[in-house]
Coordinates of N, CA, C and O in Angstrom, one line a residue:
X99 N 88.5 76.1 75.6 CA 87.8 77.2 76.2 C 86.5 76.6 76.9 O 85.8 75.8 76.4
X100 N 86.3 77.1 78.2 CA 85.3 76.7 78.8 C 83.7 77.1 78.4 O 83.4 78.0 77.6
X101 N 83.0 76.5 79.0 CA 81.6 77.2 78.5 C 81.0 77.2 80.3 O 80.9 76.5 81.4
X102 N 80.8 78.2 79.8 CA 79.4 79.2 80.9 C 78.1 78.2 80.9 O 77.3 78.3 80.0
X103 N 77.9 77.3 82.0 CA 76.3 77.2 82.6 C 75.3 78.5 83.3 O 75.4 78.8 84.5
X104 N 74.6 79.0 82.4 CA 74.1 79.9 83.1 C 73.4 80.0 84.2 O 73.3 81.1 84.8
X105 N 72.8 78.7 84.6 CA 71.9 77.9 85.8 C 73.1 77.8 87.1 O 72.8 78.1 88.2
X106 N 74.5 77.0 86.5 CA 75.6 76.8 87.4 C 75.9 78.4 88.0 O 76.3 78.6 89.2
X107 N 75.8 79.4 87.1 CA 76.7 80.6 87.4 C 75.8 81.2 88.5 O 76.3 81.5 89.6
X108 N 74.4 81.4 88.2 CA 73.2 81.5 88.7 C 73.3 81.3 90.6 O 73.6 82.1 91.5
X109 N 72.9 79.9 90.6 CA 73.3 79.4 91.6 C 74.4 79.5 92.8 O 74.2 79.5 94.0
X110 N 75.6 79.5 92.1 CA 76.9 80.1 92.6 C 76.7 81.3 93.3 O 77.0 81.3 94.5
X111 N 76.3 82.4 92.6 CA 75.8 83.7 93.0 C 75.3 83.8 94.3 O 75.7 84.5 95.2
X112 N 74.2 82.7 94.1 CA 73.1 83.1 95.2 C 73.9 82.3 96.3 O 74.2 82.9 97.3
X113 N 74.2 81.1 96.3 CA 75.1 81.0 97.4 C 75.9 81.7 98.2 O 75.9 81.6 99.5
X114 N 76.7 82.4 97.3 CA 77.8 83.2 97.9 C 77.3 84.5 98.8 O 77.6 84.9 100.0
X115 N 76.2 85.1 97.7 CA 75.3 86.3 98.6 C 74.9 86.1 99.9 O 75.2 86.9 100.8
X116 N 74.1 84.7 99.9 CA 73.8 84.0 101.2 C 74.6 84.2 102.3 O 74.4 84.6 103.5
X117 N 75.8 83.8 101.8 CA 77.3 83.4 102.8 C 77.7 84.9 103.0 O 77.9 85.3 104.1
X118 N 77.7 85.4 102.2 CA 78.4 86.6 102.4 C 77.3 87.6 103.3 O 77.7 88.5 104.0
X119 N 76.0 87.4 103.1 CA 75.0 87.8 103.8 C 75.5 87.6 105.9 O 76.0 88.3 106.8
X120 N 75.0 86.4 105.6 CA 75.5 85.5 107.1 C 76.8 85.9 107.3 O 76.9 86.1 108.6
X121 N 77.8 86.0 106.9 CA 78.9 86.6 107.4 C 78.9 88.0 107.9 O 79.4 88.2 109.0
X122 N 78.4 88.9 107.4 CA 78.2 90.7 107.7 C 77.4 90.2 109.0 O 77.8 90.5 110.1
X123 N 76.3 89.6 108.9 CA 75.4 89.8 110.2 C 76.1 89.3 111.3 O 76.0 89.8 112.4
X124 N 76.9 88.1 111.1 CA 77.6 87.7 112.1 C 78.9 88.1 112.9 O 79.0 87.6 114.0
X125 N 79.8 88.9 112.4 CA 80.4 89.8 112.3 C 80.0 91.3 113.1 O 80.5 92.0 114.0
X126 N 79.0 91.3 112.4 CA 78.3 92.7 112.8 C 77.8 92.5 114.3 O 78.0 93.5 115.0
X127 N 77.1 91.1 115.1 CA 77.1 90.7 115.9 C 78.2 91.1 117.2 O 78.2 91.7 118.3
X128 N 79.0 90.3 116.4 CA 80.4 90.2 117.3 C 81.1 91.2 117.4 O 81.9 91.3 118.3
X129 N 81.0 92.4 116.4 CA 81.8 93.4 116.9 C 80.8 94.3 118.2 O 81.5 95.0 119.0
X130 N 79.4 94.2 118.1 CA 78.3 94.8 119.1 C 78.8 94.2 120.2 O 79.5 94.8 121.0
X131 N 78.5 92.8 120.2 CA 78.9 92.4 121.6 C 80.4 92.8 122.2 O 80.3 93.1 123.4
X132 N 81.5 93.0 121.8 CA 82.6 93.6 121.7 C 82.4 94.6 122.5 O 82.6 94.7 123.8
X133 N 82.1 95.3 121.8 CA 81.8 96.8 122.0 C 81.0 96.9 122.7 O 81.2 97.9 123.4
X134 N 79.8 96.3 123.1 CA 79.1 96.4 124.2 C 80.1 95.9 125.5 O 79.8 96.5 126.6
X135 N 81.2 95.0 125.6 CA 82.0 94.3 126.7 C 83.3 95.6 126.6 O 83.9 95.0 127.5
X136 N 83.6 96.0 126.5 CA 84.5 97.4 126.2 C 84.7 97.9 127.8 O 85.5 98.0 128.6
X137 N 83.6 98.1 127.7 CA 83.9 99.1 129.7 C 83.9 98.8 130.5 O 84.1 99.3 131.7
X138 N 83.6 97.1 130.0 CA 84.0 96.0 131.8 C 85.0 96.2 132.0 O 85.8 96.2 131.1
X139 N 85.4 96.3 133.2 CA 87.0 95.6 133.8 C 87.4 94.4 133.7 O 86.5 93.5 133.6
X140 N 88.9 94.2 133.7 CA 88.6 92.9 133.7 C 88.9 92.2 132.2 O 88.4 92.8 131.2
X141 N 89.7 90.9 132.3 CA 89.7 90.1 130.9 C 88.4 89.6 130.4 O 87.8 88.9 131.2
X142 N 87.8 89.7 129.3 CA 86.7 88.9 128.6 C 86.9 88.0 128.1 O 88.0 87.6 128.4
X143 N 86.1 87.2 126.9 CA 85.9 85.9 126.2 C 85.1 86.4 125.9 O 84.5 87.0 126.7
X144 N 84.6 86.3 124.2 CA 84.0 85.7 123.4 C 83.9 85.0 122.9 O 84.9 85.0 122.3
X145 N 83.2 83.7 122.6 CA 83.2 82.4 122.1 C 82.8 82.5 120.5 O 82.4 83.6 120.2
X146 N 82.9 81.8 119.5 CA 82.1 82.1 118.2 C 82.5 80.6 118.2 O 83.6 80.2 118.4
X147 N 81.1 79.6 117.8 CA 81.4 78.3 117.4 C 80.8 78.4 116.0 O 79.8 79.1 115.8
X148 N 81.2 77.7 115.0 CA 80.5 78.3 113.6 C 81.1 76.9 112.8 O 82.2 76.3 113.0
X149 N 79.9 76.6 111.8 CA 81.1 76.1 110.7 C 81.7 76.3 109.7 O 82.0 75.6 108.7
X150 N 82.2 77.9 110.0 CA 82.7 78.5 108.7 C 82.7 79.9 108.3 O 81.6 80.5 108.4
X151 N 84.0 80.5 107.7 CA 83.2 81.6 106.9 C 84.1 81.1 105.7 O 85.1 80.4 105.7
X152 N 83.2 81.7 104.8 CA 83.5 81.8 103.3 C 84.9 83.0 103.1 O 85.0 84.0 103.7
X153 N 85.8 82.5 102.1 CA 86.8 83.4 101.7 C 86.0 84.3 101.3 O 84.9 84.1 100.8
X154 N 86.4 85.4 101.6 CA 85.7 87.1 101.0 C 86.7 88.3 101.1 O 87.0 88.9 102.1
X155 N 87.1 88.4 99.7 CA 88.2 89.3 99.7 C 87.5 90.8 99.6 O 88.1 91.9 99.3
X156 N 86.4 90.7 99.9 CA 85.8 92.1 100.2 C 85.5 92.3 101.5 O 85.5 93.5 101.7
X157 N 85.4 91.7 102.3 CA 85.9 91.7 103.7 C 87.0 93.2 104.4 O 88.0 93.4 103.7
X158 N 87.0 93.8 105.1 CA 87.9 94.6 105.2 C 88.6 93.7 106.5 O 88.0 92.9 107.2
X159 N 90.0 94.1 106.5 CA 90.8 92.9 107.3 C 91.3 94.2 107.9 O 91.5 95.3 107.4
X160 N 91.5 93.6 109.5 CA 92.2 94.4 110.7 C 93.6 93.4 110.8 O 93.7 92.2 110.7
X161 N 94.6 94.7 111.2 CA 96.1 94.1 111.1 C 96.1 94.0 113.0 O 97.1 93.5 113.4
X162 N 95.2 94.4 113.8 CA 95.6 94.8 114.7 C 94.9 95.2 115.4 O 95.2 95.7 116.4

């Protein structure tokens, strides 16, 4: 049976908040700019250079 660091579990937390923080804003970002580029004519590009998002199965996922 494992044992719980409470300092380790701590930490973990606040990481993830962080990430999961920075992911919504960034996200939230990209779907504005999106949607701001919506009524141009014409093909677009968005670029996103990043190092990452975090798995987040709270995330809501688009099939499409």
């Amino acid at each position: 049976m494992a044992v719980e660091d409470p300092v380790i579990t701590s930490r973990a937390s606040e990481v993830y908040y962080e990430a999961s923080a920075r992911n919504h804003l960034t996200l939230g970002a990209m779907e504005r700019a999106v949607k701001a580029l919506a009524p141009v004519r014409g093909r677009k590009s968005v670029v996103l250079v990043s190092d990452g998002f975090i798995y987040d199965t709270t995330l809501p996922s688009s099939s499409g």
